Coordinates of C-alpha atoms in Angstrom, one line a residue:
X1 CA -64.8 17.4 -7.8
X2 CA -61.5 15.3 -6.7
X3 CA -58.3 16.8 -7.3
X4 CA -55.2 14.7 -7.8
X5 CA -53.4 15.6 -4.4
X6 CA -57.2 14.3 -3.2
X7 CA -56.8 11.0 -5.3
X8 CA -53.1 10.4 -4.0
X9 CA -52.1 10.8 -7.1
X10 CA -49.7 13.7 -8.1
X11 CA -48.4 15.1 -11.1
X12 CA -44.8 14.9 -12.3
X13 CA -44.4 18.8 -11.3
X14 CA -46.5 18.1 -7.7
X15 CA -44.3 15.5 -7.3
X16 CA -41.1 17.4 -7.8
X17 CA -42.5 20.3 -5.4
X18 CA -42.8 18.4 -2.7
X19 CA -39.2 16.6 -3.0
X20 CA -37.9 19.6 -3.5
X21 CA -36.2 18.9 -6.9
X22 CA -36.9 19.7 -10.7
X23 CA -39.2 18.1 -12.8
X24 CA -36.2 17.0 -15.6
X25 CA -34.9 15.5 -12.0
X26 CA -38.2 13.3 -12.0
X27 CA -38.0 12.5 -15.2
X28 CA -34.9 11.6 -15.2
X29 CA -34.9 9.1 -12.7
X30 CA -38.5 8.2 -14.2
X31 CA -36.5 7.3 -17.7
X32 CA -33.6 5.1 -16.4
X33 CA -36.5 3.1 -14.3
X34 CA -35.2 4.2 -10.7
X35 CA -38.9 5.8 -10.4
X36 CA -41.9 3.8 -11.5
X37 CA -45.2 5.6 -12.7
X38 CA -48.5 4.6 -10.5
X39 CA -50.4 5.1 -13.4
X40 CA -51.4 8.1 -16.0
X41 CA -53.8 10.6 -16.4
X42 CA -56.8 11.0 -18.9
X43 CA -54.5 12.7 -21.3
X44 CA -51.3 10.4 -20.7
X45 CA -49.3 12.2 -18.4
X46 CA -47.7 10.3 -15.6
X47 CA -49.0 10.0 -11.9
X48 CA -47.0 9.1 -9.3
X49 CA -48.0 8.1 -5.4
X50 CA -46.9 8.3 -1.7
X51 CA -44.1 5.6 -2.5
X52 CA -42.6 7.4 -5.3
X53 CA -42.1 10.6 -2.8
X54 CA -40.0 8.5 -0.7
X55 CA -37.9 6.6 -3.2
X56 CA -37.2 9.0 -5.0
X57 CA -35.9 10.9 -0.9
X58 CA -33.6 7.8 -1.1
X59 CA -32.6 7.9 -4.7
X60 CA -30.7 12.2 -3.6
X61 CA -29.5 10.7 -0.5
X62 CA -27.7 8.4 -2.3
X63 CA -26.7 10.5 -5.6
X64 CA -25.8 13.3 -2.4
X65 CA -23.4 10.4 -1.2
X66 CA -22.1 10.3 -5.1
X67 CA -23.5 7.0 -5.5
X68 CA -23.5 6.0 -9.2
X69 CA -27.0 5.7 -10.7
X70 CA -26.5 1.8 -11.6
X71 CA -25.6 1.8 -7.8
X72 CA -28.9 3.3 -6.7
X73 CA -31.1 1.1 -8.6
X74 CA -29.3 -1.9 -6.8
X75 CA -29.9 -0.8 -3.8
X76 CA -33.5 0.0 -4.7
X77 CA -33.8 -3.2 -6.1
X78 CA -32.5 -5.5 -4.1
X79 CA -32.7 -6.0 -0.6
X80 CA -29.4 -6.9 0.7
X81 CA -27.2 -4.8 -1.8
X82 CA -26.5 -1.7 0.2
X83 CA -24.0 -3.2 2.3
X84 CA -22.0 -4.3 -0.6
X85 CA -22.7 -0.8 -2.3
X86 CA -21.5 1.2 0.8
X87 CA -18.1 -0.6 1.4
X88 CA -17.4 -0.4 -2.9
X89 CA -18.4 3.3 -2.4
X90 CA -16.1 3.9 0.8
X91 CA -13.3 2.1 -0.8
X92 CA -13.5 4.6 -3.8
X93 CA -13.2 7.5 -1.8
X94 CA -10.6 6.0 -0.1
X95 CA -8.7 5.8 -2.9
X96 CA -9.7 9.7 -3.6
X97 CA -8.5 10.4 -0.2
X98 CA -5.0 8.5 -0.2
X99 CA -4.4 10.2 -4.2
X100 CA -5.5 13.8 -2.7
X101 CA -2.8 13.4 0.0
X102 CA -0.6 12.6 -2.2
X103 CA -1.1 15.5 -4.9
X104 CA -0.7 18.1 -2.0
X105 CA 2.5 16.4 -0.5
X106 CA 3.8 16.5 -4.3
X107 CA 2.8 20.1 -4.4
X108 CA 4.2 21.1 -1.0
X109 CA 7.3 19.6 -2.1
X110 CA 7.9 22.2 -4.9
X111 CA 6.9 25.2 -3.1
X112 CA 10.0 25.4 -1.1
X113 CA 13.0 24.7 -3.0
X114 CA 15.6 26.3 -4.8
X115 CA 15.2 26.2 -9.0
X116 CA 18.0 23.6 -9.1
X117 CA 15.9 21.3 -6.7
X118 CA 12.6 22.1 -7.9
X119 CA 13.8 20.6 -11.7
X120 CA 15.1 17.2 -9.8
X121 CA 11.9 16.8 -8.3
X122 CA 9.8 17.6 -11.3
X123 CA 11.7 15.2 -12.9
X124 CA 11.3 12.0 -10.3
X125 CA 7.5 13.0 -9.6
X126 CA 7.0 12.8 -13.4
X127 CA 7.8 8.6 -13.2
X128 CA 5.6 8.1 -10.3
X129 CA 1.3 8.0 -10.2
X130 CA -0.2 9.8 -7.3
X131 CA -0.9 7.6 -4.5
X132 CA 2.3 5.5 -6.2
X133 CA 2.3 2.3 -7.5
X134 CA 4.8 0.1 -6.0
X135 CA 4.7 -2.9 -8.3
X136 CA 8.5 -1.9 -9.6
X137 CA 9.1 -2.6 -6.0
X138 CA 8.0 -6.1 -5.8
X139 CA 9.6 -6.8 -9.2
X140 CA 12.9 -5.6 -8.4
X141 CA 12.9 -7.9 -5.1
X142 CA 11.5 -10.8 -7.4
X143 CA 14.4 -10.4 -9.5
X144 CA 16.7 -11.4 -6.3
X145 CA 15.5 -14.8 -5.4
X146 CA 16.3 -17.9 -6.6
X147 CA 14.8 -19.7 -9.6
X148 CA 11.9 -22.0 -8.6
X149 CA 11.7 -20.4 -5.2
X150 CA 8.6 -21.4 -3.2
X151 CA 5.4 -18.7 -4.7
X152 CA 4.8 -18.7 -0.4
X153 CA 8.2 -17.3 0.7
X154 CA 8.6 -15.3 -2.6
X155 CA 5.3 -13.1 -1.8
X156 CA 7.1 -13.5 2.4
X157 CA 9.6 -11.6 1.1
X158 CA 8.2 -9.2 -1.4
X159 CA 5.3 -7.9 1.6
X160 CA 8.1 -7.4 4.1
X161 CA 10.8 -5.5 1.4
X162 CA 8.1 -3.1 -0.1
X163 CA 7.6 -0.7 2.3
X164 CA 4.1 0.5 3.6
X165 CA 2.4 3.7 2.1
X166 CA 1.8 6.1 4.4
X167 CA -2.0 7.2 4.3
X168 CA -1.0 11.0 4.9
X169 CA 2.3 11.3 3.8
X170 CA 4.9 14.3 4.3
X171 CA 6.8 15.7 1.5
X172 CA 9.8 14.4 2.1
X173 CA 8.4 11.0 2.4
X174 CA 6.8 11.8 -1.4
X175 CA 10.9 12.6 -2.5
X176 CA 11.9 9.7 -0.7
X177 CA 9.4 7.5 -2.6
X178 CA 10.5 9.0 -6.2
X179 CA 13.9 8.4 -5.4
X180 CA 13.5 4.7 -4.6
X181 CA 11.0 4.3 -7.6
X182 CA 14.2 5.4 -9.5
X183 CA 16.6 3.6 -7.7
X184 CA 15.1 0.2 -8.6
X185 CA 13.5 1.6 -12.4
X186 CA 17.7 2.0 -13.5
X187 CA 19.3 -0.5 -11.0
X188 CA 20.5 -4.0 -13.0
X189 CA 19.6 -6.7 -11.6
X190 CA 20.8 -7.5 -8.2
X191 CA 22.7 -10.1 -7.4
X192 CA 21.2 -13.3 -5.8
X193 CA 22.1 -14.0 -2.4
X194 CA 24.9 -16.3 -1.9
X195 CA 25.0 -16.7 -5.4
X196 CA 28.5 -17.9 -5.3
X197 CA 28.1 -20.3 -2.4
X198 CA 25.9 -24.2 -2.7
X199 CA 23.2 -23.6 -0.5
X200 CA 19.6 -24.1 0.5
X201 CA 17.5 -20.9 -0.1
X202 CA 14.0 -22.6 1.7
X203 CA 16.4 -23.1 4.1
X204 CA 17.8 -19.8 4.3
X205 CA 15.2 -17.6 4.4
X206 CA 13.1 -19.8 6.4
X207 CA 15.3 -18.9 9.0
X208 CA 15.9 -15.1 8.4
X209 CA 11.9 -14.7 8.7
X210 CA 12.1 -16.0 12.1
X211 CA 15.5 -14.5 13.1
X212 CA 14.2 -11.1 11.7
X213 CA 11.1 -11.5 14.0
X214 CA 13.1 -11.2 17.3
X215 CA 15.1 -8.9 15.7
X216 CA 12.4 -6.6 15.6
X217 CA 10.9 -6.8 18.7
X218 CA 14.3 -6.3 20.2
X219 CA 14.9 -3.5 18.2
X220 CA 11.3 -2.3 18.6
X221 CA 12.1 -2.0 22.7
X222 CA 15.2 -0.2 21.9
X223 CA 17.8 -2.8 22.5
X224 CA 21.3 -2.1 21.0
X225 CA 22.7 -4.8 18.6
X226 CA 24.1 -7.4 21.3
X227 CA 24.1 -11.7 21.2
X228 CA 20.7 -13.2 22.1
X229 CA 17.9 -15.7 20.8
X230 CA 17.8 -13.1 17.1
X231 CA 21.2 -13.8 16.9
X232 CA 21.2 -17.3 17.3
X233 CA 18.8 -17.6 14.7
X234 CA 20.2 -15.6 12.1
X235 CA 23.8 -17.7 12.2
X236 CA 21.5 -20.5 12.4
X237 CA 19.7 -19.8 9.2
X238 CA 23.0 -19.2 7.4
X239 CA 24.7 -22.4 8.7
X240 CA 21.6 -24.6 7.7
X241 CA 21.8 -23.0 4.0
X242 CA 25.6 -24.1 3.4
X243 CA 25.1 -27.1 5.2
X244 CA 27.7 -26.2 8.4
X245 CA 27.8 -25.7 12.1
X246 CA 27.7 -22.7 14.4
X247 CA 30.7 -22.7 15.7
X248 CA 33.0 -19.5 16.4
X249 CA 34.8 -19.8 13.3
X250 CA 32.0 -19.4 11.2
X251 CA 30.4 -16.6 12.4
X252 CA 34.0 -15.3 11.9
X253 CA 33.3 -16.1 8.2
X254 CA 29.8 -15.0 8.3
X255 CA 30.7 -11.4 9.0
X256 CA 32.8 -12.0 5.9
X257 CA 30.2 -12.8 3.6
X258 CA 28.3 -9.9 4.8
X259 CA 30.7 -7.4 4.3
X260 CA 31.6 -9.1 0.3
X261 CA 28.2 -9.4 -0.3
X262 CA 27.1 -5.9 0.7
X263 CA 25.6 -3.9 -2.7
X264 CA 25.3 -0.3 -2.5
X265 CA 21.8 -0.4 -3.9
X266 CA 20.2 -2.5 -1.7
X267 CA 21.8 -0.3 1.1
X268 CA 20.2 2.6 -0.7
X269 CA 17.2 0.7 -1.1
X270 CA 16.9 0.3 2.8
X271 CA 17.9 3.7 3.5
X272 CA 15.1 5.1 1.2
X273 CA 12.3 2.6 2.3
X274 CA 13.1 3.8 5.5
X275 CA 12.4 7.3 4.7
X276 CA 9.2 6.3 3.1
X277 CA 7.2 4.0 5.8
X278 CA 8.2 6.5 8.7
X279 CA 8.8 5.7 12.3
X280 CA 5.7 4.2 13.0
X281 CA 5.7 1.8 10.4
X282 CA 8.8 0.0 12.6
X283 CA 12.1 -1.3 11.8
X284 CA 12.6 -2.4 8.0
X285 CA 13.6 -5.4 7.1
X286 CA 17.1 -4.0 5.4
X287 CA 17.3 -2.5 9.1
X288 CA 17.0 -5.8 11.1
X289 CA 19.7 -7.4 9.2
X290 CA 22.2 -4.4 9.8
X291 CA 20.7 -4.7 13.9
X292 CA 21.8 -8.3 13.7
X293 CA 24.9 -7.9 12.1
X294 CA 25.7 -5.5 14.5
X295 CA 25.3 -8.0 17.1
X296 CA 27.5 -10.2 15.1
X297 CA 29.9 -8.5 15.0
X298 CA 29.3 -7.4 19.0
X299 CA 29.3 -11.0 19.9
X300 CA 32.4 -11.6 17.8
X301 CA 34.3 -8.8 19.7
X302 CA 33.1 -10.0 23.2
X303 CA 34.3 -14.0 22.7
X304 CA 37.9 -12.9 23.3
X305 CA 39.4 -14.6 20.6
X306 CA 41.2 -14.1 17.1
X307 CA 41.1 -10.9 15.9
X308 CA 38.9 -7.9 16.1
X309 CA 35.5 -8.4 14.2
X310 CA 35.4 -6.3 10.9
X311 CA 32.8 -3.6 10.6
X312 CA 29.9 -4.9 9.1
X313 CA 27.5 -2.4 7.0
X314 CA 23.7 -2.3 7.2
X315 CA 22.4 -4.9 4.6
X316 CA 19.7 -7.4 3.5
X317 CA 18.9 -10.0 1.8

């Protein structure tokens, strides 16, 4: 007489014996149709053969890997789809990871603090999602530039003034971040640049993005603020924008409008995003502009002439 294990053919309990897994595990892959029948017995129960052994090794690898079930059957299902499966996978735990991080930064930041401390930082954590969201970001640096500002040098602007999340951050980098959420959630509005002044904005920051770009590599090597090819380009940004030439004179008056146009809350703002991308994220942008005004004002001291250059205070546009 032929058993079933003789036949190839095995019950939905032999089955689950030999993968090492319960028979309501079976049947529950059996039910949502990640584990065809090979046929039934004489009295209706279900058979199942050499292939269902091994799909159903593939089907806990991937469950053991946290794959969702609508996942698995993809990847049972169609040939090419585990590729696609893995990198959606990876990118959720990813985002596990990074909010993880972030939780224990958070908690590490109110294990060692005073009471007074602890209830500011309960309060800032409270606005912010863990890993943050920095969307306020980009709308308060939306809010800056002109009306009808090209959509190209608008997002420019908004990648290089949000700073970069670090992927493992340190408390203080987790403080830093709620305090700059809050800065911009209660700011008003900043002020445009050169609001005051006719001028070409394309033009303007068209020229910053290139002046900023040798001022970060010169910064980057550790250069101190001093006249150069970053410098050049900066004045020469601001004197294509209100339509003059670089001559002495007006860089005099550029250090001017540097120092009238300086806002407390964009200083802050650098100050903070500072804190919050780290060292190896490089020079901000708020910190390039007060590098180059530095030179400026270097330059201005070394041409001999007129008076002494005023002290001009780390800024941005």
């Amino acid at each position: 007489m032929r058993t079933d294990d003789d036949s190839g053919m095995w019950s939905i309990g032999e089955l689950a014996e030999r993968a090492g897994v319960t028979v309501k595990t079976v049947r529950f892959y059996s039910d949502r149709g990640l584990l065809p029948e090979s046929g039934r017995s004489g009295g209706g129960h279900r058979r199942y053969g050499q292939g269902a052994l091994e799909r159903l090794r593939v089907i806990r690898t991937l469950r053991g890997l946290d794959l969702p079930v609508a996942a698995v059957g993809r990847v049972l299902d169609e040939q090419d789809a585990l590729e696609d499966v893995v990198a959606g996978q990876l990118a959720e735990v990813g985002g596990r990871i990074a909010e993880l991080r972030w939780r224990e930064a958070s908690l590490r930041l109110l294990q060692d603090c005073t009471a007074a401390e602890r209830a500011e930082r309960l309060r800032l954590l409270a606005a912010v999602s863990a890993p943050p969201d920095t969307t306020v970001l980009a709308r308060f640096w939306r809010r800056t530039l002109p009306v009808r500002f090209p959509a190209r040098l608008a997002a420019a602007v908004v990648d290089a003034a949000v700073p970069p999340l670090p992927e493992d951050p340190a408390p203080a980098q987790v403080l830093a971040f709620a305090r700059l959420h809050e800065l911009v959630s209660r700011a008003p509005a900043p002020a445009l640049h050169l609001a005051d002044l006719p001028h070409r904005p394309t033009v303007l920051y068209e020229g910053l993005a290139e002046a900023y770009e040798l001022g970060t590599r010169e910064m980057s090597g550790g250069a101190p603020p001093s006249p150069g090819a970053a410098l050049d380009g900066f004045v020469a940004a601001y004197a294509g924008a209100l339509g003059a030439r670089d001559t002495r004179a007006f860089r005099r008056r550029l250090a001017g409008l540097m120092i009238s146009g300086f806002d407390p809350v964009i200083g802050r703002y650098w100050q903070l995003a500072g804190e919050v991308a780290g060292d190896r994220a490089g020079p901000t942008m708020g910190a390039v502009h007060g590098w180059l005004c530095g030179a400026l004002k270097t330059g201005l001291k070394e041409g001999g002439q007129g008076r002494p250059a005023p002290t001009v205070p780390v800024w941005g546009p």
